[in-house]
Every structure is written in C-alpha cells, then in structure tokens.
Tab-separated table of C-alpha atoms in Angstrom:
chain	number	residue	atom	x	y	z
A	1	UNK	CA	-116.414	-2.346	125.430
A	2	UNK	CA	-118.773	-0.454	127.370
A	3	UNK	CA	-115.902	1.416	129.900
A	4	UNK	CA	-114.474	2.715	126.730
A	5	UNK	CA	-118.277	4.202	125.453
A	6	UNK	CA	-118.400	5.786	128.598
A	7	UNK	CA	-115.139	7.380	128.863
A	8	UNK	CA	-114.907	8.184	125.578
A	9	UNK	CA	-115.462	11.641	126.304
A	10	UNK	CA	-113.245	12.113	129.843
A	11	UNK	CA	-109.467	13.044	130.306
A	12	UNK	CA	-107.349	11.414	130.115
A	13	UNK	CA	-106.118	12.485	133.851
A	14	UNK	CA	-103.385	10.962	135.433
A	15	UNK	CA	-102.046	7.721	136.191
A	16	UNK	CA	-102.989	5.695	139.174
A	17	UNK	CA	-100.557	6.368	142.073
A	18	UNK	CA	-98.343	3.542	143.613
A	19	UNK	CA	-100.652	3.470	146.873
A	20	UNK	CA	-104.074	3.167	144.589
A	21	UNK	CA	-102.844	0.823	142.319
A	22	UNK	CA	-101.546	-1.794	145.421
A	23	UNK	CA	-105.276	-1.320	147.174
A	24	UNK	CA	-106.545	-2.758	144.454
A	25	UNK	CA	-104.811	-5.735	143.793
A	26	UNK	CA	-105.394	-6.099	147.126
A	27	UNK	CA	-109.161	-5.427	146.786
A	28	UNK	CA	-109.199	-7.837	143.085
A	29	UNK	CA	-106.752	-10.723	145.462
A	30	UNK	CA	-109.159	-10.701	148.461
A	31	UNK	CA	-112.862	-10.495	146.877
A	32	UNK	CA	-115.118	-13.540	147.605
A	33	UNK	CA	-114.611	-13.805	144.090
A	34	UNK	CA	-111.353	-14.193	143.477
A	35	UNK	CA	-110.466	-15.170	146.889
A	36	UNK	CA	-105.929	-15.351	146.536
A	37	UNK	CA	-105.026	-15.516	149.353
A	38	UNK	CA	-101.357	-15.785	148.813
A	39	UNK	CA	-101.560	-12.782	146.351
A	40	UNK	CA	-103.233	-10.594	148.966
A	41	UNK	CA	-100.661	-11.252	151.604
A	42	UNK	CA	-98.402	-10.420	148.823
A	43	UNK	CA	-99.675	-7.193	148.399
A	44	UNK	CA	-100.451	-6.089	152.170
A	45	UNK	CA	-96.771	-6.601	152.635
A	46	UNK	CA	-96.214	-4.275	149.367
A	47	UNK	CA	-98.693	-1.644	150.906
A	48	UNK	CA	-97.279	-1.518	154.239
A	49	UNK	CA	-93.578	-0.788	152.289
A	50	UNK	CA	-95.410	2.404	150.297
A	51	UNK	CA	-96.189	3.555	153.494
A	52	UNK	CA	-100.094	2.720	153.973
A	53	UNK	CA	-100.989	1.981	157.428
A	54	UNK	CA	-103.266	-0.739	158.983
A	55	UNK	CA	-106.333	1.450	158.913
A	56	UNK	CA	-106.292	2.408	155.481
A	57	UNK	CA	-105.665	-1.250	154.058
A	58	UNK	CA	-108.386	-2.728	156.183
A	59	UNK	CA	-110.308	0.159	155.057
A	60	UNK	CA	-110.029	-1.585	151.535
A	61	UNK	CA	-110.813	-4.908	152.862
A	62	UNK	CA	-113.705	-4.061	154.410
A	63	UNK	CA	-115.234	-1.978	151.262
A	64	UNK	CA	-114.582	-5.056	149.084
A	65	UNK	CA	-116.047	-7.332	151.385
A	66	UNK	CA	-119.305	-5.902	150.642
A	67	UNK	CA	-119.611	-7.808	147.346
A	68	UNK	CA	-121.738	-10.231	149.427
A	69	UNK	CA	-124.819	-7.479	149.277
A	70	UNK	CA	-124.728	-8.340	145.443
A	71	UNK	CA	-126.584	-11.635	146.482
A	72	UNK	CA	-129.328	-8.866	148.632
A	73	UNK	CA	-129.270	-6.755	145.051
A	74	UNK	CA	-130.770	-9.779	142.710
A	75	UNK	CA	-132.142	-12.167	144.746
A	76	UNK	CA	-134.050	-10.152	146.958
A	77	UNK	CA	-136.147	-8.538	144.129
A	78	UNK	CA	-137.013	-11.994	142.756
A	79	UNK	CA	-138.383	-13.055	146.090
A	80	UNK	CA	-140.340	-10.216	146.521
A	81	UNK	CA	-141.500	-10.369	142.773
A	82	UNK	CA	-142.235	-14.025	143.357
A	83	UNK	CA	-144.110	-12.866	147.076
A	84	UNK	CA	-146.195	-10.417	145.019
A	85	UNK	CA	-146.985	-12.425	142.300
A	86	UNK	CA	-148.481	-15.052	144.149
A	87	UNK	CA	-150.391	-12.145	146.341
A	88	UNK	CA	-152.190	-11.359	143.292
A	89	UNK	CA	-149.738	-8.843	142.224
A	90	UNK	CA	-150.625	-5.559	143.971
A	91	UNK	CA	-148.089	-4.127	146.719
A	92	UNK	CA	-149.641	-2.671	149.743
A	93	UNK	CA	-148.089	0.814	150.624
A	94	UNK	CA	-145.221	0.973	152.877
A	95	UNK	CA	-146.442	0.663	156.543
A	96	UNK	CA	-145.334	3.273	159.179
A	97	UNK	CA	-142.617	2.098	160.259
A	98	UNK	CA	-141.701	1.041	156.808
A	99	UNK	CA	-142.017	4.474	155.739
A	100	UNK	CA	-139.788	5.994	158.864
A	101	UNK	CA	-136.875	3.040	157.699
A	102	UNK	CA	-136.993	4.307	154.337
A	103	UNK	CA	-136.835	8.070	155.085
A	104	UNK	CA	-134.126	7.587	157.665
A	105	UNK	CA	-131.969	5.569	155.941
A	106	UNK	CA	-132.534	6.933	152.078
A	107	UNK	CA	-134.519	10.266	151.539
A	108	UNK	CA	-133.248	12.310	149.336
A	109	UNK	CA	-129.844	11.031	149.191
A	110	UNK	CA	-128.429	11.377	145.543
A	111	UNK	CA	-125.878	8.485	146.019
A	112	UNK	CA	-128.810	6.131	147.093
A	113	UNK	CA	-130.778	7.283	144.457
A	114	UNK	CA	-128.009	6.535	141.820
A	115	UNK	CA	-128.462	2.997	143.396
A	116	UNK	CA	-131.463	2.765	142.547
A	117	UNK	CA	-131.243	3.740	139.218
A	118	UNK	CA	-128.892	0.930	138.454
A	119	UNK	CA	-130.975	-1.748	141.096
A	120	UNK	CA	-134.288	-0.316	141.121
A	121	UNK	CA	-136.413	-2.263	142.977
A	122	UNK	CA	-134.160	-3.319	145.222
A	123	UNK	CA	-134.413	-1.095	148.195
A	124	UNK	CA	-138.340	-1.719	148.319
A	125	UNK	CA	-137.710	-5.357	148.161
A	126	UNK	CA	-135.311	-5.654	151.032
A	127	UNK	CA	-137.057	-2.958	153.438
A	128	UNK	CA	-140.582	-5.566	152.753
A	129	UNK	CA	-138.908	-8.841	153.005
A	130	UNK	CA	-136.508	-8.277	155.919
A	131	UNK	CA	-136.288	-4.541	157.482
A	132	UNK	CA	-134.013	-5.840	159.737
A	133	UNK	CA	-131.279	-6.325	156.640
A	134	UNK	CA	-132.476	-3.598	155.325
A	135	UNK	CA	-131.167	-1.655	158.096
A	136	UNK	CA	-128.318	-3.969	158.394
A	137	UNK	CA	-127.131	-3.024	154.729
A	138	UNK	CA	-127.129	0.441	155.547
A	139	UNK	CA	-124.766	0.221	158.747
A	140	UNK	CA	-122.478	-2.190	157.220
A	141	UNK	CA	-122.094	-0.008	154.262
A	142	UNK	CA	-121.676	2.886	155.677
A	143	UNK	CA	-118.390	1.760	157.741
A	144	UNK	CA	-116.253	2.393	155.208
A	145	UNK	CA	-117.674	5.811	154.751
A	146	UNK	CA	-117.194	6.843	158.459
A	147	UNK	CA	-113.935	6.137	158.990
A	148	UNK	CA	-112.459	8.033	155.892
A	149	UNK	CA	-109.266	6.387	155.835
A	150	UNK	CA	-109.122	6.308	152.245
A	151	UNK	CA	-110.343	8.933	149.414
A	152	UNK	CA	-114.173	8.553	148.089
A	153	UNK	CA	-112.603	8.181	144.619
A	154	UNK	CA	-110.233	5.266	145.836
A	155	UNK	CA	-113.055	3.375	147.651
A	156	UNK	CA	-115.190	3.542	143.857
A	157	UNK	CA	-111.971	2.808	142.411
A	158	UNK	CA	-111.237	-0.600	144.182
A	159	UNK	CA	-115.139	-1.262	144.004
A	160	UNK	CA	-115.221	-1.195	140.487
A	161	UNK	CA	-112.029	-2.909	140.026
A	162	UNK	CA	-113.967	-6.017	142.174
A	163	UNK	CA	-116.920	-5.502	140.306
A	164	UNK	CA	-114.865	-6.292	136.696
A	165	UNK	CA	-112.720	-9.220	137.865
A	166	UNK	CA	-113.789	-12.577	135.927
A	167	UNK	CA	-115.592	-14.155	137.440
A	168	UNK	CA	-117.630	-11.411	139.174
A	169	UNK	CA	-118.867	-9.250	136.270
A	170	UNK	CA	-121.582	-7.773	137.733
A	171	UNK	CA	-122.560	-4.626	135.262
A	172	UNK	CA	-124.941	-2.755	137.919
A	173	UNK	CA	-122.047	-2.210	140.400
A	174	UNK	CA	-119.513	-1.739	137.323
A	175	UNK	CA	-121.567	1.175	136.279
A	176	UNK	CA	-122.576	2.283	139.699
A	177	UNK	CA	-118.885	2.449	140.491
A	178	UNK	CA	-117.349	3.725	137.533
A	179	UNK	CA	-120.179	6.944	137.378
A	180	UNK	CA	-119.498	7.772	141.139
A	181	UNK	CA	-115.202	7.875	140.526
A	182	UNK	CA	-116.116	9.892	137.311
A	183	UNK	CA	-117.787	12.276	139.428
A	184	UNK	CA	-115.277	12.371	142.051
A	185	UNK	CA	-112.216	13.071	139.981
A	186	UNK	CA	-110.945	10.117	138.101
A	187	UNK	CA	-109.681	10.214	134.751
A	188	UNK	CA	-110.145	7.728	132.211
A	189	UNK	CA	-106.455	6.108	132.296
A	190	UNK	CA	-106.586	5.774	135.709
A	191	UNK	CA	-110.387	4.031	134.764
A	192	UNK	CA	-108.689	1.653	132.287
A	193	UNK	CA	-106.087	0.788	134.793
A	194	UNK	CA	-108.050	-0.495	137.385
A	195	UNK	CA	-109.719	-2.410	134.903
A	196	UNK	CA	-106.635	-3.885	133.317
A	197	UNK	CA	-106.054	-4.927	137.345
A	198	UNK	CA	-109.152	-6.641	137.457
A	199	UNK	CA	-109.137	-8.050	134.039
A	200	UNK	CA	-105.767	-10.109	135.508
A	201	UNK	CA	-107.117	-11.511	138.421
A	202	UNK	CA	-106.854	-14.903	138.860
A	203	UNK	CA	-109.205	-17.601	139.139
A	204	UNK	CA	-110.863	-18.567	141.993
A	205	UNK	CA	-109.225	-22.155	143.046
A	206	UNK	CA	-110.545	-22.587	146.752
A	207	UNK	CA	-109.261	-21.946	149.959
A	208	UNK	CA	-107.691	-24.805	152.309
C-alpha cells in the first residue's frame, strides 16, 4: 500500500482526537463522491455535541467541496494538450496579463509549487484555456484558508480522507494531502486512521 511506503519511516504520533475524527466522516459522508446524506446529518449532530461550532463544521464542508476542481486538474490539461496539438504543438509564451495572473496568484509559493509537482501542467493549462477559472480556483480555494476555523493539519487531514474514499481514489490529491499533514504535524496512526475512515465510506446511491 503506498500510505504505508510513505509512512514507513514517521511516528507513530497520536491518535486522532474526537473532534478530527467526526470532521471527517463528515467530510468522507458529504463529498460529491460519496454523497450520504443521512450519514452527514448524522455526524453534524455528533459534532455539534463535541462542542464544534457552525463555523468550524462548515469550514469542513466547504474544504471538501472542492473535490469538484479535480475535474479542472485532468481535464483541463487534456484540452489544452489536445488545443496544442492541433496548433502544431508549440505553446506561445504567457501573454502579459497572463504573466501578471500567474505571478499574483502563484510565484514562489511552496504549497502551489507542491501542486504542481503532483499536477504539473495544470496551472498553465487552466490560466491559457480560461483565466477567468483560473482566478476563480484560486479565490474559492483559498476560503477555507482565510477563515482559519480549523487547523492546517485538519483541513489536509479531511482532504485526504476524501481523496481515499472508493470511489474517488484520486492518487495526486492523496499524495498532495498526505505530504502537506506530514509536514504539518501528523503522525502516521492518525494517517492510517483517516484512511481506515475513508476506506468505510459508503457507496454512492443517489440523492432524491
């Protein structure tokens, strides 16, 4: 298993606390993915008892709800690999303004950067075929991240835990994820219980 390759060298570290563990079932229960709605409620109603408040559960809710960029992530490149291909397969160099959207919104930013590593590509490919979502990804991304509700290592936590349910495996944002709550803190049995969260998840039957 790959988790176990990785953490094969990390502490152990403690388990996950009640309040962490609840946020994600609740992020696993309400991913596009998985989509339980009856186990979600289930669980807000078990977070509010442990004493998490309304900002830090939607705070959850609105990091998982980013799994939607995943379809930005793949597809994107192949339409701008099918775009240059049928140019004659040479990319022009980022315009001006191209340049500035790019600069602003990614730099030097090591956590971007680690994106890219896992994606690369990607961020090219969006800011040519639409920098209006390119832009777009960056606010709604950054929400999360602004209002601080919730520990950085509990937002990767949950992230990863949606990104190993299934029928959402989706390895760049498993190892995105699981790198960034290494470096923030998190030991491996509080790695390997997230994942045995996820790993449960149910099916996705529909809505309605």
């Amino acid at each position: 298993m790959l988790a176990e390759v990785i953490l094969k060298d990390v502490d152990e570290g403690p388990a996950l606390d009640e309040q962490t563990r609840v946020l994600t079932h609740i992020a696993v229960c309400s991913a596009a993915t998985t989509m339980d709605v009856a186990g979600t409620g289930r669980y807000i109603e078990e977070a509010l008892d442990l004493g998490l408040d309304a900002t830090q559960i939607q705070e959850a809710l609105t990091v998982v709800s980013g799994l939607g960029v995943h379809t930005l992530f793949e597809a994107s490149r192949q339409l701008s690999s099918a775009i240059l291909r049928r140019g004659g397969g040479e990319a022009e160099p980022l315009d001006t303004s191209q340049q500035d959207l790019w600069d602003r919104h990614i730099g030097t930013d090591p956590y971007w950067q680690r994106m890219e590593d896992e994606l690369p590509g990607f961020f090219d490919a969006l800011l040519r075929m639409s920098p209006e979502t390119f832009v777009a990804f960056f606010d709604y991304c950054a929400v999360p991240w602004k209002s601080r509700a919730l520990r950085a290592v509990t937002k990767e936590l949950i992230s990863l835990a949606a990104d190993s349910t299934p029928t959402h495996r989706y390895k760049p944002g498993f190892l995105l994820h699981l790198k960034n709550a290494l470096d923030l803190g998190a030991g491996a049995r509080s790695i390997r219980e997230v994942l045995d969260i996820a790993a449960a998840a149910p099916e996705h039957h529909g809505v309605g």
